[in-house]
Short mmCIF file of C-alpha atoms in Angstrom, two decimals:
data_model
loop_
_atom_site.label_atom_id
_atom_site.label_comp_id
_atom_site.label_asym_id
_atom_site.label_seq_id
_atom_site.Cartn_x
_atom_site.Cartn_y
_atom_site.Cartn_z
CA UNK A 27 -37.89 -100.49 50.08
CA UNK A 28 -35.53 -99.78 53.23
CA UNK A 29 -33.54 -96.81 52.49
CA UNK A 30 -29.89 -96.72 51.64
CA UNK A 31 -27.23 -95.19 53.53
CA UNK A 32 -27.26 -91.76 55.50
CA UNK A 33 -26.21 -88.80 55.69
CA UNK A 34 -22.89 -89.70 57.68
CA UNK A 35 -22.23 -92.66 55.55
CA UNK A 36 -20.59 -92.64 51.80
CA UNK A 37 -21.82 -95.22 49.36
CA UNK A 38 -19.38 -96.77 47.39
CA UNK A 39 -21.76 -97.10 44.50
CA UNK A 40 -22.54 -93.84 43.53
CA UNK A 41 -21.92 -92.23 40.06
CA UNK A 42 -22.09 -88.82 39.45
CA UNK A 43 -22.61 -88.42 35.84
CA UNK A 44 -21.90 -84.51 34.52
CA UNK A 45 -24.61 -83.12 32.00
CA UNK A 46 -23.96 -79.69 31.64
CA UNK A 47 -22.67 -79.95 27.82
CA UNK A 48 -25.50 -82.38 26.53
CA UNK A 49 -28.74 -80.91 28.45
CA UNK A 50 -26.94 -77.22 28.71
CA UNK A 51 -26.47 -77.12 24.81
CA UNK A 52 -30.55 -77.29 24.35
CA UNK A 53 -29.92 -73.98 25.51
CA UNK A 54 -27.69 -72.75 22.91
CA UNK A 55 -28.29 -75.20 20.30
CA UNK A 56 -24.62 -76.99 21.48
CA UNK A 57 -22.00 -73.44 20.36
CA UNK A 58 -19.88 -74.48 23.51
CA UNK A 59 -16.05 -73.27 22.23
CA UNK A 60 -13.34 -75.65 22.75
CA UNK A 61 -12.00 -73.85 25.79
CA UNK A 62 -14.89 -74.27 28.05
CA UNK A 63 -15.79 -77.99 27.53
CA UNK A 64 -11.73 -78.31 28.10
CA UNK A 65 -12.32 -76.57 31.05
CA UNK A 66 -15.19 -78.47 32.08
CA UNK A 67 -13.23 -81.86 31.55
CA UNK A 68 -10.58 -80.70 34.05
CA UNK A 69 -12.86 -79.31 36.18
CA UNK A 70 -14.91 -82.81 36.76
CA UNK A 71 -11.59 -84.30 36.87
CA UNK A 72 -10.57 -82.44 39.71
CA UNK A 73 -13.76 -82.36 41.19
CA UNK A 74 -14.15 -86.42 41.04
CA UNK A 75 -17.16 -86.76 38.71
CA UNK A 76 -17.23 -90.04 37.69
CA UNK A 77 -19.11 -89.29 34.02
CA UNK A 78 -19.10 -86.23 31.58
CA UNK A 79 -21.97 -86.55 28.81
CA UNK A 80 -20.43 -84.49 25.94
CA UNK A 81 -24.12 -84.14 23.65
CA UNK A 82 -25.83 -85.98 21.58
CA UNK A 83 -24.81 -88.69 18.57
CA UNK A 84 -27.61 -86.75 16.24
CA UNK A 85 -28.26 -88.31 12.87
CA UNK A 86 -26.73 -85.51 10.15
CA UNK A 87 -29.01 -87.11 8.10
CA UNK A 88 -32.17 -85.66 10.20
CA UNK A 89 -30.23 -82.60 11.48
CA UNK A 90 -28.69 -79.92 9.41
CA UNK A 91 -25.11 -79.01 10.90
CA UNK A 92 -25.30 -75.84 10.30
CA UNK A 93 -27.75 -75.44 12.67
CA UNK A 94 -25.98 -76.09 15.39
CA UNK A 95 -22.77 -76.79 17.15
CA UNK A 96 -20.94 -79.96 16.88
CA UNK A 97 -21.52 -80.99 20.52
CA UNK A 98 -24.95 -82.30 19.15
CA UNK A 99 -23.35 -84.64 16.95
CA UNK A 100 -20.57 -85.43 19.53
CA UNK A 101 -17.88 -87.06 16.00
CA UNK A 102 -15.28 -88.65 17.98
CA UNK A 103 -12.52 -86.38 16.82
CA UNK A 104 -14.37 -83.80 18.38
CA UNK A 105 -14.23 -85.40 21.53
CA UNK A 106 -10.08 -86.43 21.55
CA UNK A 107 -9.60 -82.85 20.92
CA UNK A 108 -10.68 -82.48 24.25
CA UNK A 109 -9.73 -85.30 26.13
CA UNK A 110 -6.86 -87.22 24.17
CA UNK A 111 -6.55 -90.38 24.90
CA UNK A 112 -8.48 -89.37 28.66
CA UNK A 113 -6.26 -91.37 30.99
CA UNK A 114 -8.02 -90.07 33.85
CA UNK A 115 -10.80 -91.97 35.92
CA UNK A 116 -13.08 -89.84 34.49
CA UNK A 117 -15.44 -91.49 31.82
CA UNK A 118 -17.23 -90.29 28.61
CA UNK A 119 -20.92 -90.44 27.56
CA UNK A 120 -22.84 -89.40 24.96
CA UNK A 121 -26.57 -89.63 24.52
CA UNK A 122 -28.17 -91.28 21.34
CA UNK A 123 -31.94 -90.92 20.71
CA UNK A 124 -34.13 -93.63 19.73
CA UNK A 125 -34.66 -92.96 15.83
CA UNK A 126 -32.91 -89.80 15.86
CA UNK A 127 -29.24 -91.41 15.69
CA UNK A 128 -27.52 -93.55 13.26
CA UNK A 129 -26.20 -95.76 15.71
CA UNK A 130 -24.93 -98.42 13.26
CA UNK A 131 -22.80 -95.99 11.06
CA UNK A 132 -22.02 -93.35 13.77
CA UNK A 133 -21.19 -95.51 16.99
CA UNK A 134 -18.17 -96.82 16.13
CA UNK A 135 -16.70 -100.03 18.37
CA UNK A 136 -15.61 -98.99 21.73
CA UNK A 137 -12.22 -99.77 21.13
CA UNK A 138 -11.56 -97.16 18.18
CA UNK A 139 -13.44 -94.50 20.39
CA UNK A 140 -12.91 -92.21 23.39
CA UNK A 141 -16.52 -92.84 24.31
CA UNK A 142 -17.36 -95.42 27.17
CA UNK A 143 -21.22 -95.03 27.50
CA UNK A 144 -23.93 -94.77 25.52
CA UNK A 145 -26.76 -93.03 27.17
CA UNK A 146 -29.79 -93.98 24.90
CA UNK A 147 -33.12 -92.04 25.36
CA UNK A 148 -36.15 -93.49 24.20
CA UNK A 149 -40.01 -93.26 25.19
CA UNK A 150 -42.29 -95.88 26.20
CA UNK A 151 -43.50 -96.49 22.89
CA UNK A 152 -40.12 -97.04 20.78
CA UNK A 153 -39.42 -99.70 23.36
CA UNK A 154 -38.40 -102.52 20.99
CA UNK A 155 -35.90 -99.86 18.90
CA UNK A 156 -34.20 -99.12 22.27
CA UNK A 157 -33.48 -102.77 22.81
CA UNK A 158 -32.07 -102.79 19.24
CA UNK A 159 -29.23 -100.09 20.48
CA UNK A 160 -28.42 -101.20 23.34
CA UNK A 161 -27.86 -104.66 21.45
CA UNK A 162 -25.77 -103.14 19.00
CA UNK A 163 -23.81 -100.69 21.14
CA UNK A 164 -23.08 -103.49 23.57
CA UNK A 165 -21.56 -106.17 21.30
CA UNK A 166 -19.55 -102.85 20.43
CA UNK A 167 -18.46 -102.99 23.82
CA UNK A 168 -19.95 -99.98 25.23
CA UNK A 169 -21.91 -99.63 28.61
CA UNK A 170 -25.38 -98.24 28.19
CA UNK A 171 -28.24 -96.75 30.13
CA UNK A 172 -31.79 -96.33 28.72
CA UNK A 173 -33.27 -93.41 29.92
CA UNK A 174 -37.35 -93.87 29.73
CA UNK A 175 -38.42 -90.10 29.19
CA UNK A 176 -41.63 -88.53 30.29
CA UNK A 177 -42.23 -90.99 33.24
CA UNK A 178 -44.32 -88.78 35.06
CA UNK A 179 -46.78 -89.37 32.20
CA UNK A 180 -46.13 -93.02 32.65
CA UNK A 181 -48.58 -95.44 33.23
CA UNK A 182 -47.26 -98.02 36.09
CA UNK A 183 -48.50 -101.10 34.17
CA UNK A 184 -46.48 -99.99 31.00
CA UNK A 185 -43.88 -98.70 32.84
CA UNK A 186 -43.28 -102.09 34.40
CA UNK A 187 -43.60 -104.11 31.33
CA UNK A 188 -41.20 -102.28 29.70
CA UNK A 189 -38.47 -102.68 32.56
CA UNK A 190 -38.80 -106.42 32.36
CA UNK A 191 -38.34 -106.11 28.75
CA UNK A 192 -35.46 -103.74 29.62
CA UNK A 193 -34.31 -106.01 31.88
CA UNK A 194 -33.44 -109.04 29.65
CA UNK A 195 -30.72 -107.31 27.70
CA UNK A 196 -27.56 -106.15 28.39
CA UNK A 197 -28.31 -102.37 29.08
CA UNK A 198 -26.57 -101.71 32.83
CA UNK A 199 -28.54 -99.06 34.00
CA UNK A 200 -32.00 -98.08 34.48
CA UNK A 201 -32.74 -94.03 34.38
CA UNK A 202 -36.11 -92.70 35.85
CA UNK A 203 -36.30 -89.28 33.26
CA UNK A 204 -38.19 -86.24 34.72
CA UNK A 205 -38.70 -84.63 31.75
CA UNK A 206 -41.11 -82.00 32.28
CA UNK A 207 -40.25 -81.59 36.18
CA UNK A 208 -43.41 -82.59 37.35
CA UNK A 209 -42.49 -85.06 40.24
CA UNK A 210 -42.42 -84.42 43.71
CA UNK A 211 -39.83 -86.50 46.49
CA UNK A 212 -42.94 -88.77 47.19
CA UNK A 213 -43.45 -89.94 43.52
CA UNK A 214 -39.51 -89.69 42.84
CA UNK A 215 -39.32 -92.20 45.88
CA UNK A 216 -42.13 -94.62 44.44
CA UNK A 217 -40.68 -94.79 41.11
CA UNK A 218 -37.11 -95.08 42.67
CA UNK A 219 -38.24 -97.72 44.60
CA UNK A 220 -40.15 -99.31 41.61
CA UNK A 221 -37.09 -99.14 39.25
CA UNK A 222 -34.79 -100.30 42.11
CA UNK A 223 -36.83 -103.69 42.91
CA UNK A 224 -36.77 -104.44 38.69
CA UNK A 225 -32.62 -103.84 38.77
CA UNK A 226 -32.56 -106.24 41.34
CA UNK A 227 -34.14 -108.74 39.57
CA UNK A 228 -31.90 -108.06 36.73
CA UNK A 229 -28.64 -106.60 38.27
CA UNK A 230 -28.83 -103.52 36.77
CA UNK A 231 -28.25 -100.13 38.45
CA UNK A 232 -30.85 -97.17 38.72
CA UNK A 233 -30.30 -93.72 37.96
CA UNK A 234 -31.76 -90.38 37.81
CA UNK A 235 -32.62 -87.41 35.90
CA UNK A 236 -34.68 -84.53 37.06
CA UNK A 237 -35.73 -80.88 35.95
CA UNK A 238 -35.96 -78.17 38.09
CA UNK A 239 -39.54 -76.72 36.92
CA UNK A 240 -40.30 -76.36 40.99
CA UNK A 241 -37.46 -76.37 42.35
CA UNK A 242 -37.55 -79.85 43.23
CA UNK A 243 -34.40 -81.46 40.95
CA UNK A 244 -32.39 -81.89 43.59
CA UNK A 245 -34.69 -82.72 46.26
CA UNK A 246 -35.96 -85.35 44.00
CA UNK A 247 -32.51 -86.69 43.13
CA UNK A 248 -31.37 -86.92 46.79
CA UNK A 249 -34.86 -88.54 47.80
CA UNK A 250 -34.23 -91.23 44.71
CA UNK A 251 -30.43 -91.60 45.89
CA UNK A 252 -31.81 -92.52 49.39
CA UNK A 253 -33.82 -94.96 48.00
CA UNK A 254 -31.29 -96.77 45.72
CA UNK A 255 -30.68 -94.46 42.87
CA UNK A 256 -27.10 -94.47 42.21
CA UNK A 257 -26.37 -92.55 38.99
CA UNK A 258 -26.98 -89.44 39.47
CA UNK A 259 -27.37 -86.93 37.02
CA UNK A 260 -26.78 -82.85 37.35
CA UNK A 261 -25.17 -79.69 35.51
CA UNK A 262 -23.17 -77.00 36.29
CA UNK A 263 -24.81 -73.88 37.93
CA UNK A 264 -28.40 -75.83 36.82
CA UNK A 265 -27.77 -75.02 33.22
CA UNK A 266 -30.04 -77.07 30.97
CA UNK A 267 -33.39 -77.05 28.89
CA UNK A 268 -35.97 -74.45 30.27
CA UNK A 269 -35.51 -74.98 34.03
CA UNK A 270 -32.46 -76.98 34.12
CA UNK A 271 -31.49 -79.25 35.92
CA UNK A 272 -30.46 -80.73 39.61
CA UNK A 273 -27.01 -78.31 40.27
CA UNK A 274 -23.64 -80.21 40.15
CA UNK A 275 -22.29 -77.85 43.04
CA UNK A 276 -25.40 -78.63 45.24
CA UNK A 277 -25.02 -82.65 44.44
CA UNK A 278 -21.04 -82.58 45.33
CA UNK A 279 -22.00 -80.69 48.37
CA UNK A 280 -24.58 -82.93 49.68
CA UNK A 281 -22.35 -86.70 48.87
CA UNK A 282 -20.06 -87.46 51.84
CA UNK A 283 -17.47 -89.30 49.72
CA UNK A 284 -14.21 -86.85 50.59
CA UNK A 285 -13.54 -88.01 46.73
CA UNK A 286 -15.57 -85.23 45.45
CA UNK A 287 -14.63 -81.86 45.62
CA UNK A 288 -17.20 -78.93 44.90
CA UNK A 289 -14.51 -76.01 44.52
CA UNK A 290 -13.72 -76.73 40.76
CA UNK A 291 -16.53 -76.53 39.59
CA UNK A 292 -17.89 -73.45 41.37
CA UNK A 293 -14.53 -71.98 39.39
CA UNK A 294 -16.73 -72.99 36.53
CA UNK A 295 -19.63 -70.90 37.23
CA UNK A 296 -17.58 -68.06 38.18
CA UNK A 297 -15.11 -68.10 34.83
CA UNK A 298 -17.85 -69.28 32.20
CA UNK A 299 -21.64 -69.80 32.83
CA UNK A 300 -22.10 -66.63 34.85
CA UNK A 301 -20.76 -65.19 31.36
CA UNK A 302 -23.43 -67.11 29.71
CA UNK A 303 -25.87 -65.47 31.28
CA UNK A 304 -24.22 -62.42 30.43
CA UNK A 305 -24.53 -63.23 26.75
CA UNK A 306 -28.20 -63.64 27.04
CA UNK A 307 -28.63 -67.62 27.35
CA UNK A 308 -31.45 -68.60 29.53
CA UNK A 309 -32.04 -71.48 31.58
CA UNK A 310 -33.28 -71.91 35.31
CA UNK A 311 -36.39 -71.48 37.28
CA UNK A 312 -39.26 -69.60 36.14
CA UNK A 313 -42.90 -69.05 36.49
CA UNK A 314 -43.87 -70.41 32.91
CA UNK A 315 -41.52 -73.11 33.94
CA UNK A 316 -43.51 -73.94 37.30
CA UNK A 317 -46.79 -73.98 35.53
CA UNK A 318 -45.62 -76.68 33.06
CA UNK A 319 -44.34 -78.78 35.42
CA UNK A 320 -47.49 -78.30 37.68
CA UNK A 321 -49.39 -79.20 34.21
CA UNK A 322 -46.75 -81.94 34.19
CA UNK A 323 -46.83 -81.41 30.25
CA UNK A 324 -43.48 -80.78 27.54
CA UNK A 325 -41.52 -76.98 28.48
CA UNK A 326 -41.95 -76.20 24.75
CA UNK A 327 -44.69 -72.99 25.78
CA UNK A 328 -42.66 -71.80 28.23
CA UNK A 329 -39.49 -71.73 26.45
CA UNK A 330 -41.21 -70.10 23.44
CA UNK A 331 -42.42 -67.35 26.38
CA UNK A 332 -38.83 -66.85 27.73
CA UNK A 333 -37.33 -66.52 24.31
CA UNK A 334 -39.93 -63.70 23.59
CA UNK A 335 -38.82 -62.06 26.81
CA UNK A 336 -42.61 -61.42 27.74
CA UNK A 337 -43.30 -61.32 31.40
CA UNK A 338 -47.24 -61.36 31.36
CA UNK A 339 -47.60 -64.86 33.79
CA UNK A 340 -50.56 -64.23 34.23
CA UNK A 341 -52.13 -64.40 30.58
CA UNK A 342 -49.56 -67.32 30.08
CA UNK A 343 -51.20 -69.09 32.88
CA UNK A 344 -54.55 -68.50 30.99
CA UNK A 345 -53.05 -69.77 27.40
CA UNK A 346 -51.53 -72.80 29.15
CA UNK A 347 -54.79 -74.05 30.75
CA UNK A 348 -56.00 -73.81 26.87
CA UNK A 349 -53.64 -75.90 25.65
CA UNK A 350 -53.71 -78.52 28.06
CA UNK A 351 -57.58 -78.68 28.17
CA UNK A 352 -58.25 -78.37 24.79
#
C-alpha cells in the first residue's frame, strides 16, 4: 500500500493511546499510588494524548487481590477517584483478556462508567470468545479494539481468516500486538499493510503495539504509522513488561500535530519513573531481552534472569537455545 502522510504533514487520524499504567504495572504487579496515575492523567491531558489505558478488568475470581494492586482489576470507583467525571478530551481504556475477565458481571454499561474503550486481548485461537466481548461490550456501548497477540508467531493464512471474522462485528479497531518484540520495520510494514487493506474492507481502524526487545518499538510503530496504522500505542520513559515498550516522549516528538506536547510528560519521568528505577523496578532493554526477541519466543526467561540480577549472558544465551530447541 502507498504510504500515508510525511513527515511535514499531520494526520488528522491519529490516536495516541497512553499505556504506561496497564503494560508498566506487569512490572510491579499494578502498586501505582493514587498520586502518580493522577499525575499521569494530567500529564496526558496536557500533553494531548488522546487515550490513557488504566490496567486490566482481571477476573477476582482467577486472580487473588492481594496479590496485586488494584490497577489490574481497574473497579470503576477506582478509576473516578482519579478522573471524576473526566470532562477533558482525554479518553479511558482498560484492557480485558479473553477468558481471564468477567466481562458480563464486571463491564458495566458505558453509561454508568468512566470507561470509553475496551481494549480486549485475545490470541488466535480464542477467536470466537473475542467476538463474544466485543458483542457484549458494544451493545454496552463501549468502543473496542481486539488486540491479536503474538503475531509474529502468526501464520498469514490464520491471521487473515481471523480478521475477516474480526471484521464482521462491531469491534472499531484492529491492533497488530508485538508481543515478544521480534519484528523488524519490514515485517511491521507487511503486517501494517495487511491489517490496513482488511480495515478497509470493513471500516475499521489499525493500530499498534510493539516491544522494545531490539530496540525497534518505535521504529516499528513509526514504520506501521506510515503505512496506515493510526492508534498508536507507547509508555512513559518505555516502562512496560521486560523491554517495554515504544517511549511516549519519543512518539510525541516524532507526530507533527502542534496538539501534542512532549514537555509534560518528560515532567513525568523526571518526578516519578526515574524514582522507580530508584526503587529497584526494572523494565527496558537488555541482552536476555534481545535474545528473546531474536528467538521471537514469550520474555518469561529473561524476566526470570533480570529478577535474579544475574549478569552471565553468555550462559543465558546457551540455556535459551535449550529451551527453544528442545
Amino acid at each position: 500500500m502507498a504510504k500515508k502522510g510525511n513527515l511535514l504533514t499531520v494526520r488528522k487520524d491519529i490516536r495516541v493511546v497512553d499505556a504506561t499504567i496497564r503494560d508498566g504495572g506487569l512490572c510491579n504487579n499494578f502498586r501505582f499510588d493514587d498520586k502518580f496515575v493522577k499525575d499521569l492523567y494530567n500529564a496526558n491531558v496536557k500533553a494531548g494524548v488522546d487515550y490513557m489505558e488504566f490496567g486490566y478488568k482481571a477476573s477476582k475470581e482467577i486472580f487473588d487481590v492481594n496479590d496485586f494492586g488494584k490497577w489490574k482489576f481497574c473497579d470503576d470507583s477506582d478509576i473516578r477517584k482519579i478522573v471524576g467525571d473526566n470532562k477533558t478530551d482525554l479518553k479511558i481504556a482498560v484492557m480485558a483478556d479473553v477468558g481471564r475477565t468477567d466481562f458480563k458481571k464486571d463491564i458495566l454499561p458505558k453509561k454508568e462508567s468512566p470507561i470509553d474503550i475496551i481494549r480486549i486481548a485475545t490470541y488466535l485461537n480464542s477467536i470466537p470468545a473475542a467476538v463474544e466481548m466485543i458483542e457484549d461490550c458494544a451493545k454496552k456501548g463501549y468502543e473496542t479494539s481486539i488486540n491479536i497477540m503474538a503475531v509474529s508467531k502468526a501464520n498469514t493464512e490464520d491471521l487473515k481468516e481471523a480478521l475477516d471474522i474480526l471484521g464482521e462485528s462491531p469491534v472499531n479497531v484492529f491492533y497488530i500486538v508485538d508481543s515478544y518484540g521480534a519484528l523488524y520495520p519490514e515485517q511491521s510494514r507487511k503486517l501494517a499493510d495487511l491489517y490496513c487493506e482488511k480495515a478497509d474492507v470493513y471500516k475499521k481502524s489499525v493500530g499498534i503495539h510493539a516491544h522494545n526487545n531490539q530496540q525497534l518499538a518505535f521504529a516499528n510503530t513509526i514504520e506501521a504509522m506510515t503505512h496506515g496504522a493510526s492508534y498508536l500505542d507507547a509508555t512513559v520513559d518505555g516502562m512496560g513488561r521486560g523491554a517495554g515498550n515504544c517511549s511516549l516522549e519519543l512518539l510525541l516528538g516524532f507526530l507533527k500535530n502542534p496538539k501534542y506536547k512532549v514537555e509534560p510528560i518528560v515532567k513525568i519521568i523526571e518526578e516519578h519513573t526515574h524514582r522507580f528505577k530508584e526503587q529497584g523496578i526494572k523494565w527496558g532493554y537488555d541482552i536476555p531481552y534481545m535474545l528473546t526477541g531474536q528467538y521471537n519466543t514469550h520474555p518469561r526467561p529473561a524476566i526470570s534472569f533480570s529478577n535474579d540480577d544475574r549478569t552471565d549472558y553468555s550462559k543465558f544465551a546457551i540455556e535459551l537455545y535449550d529451551i527453544i530447541n528442545s
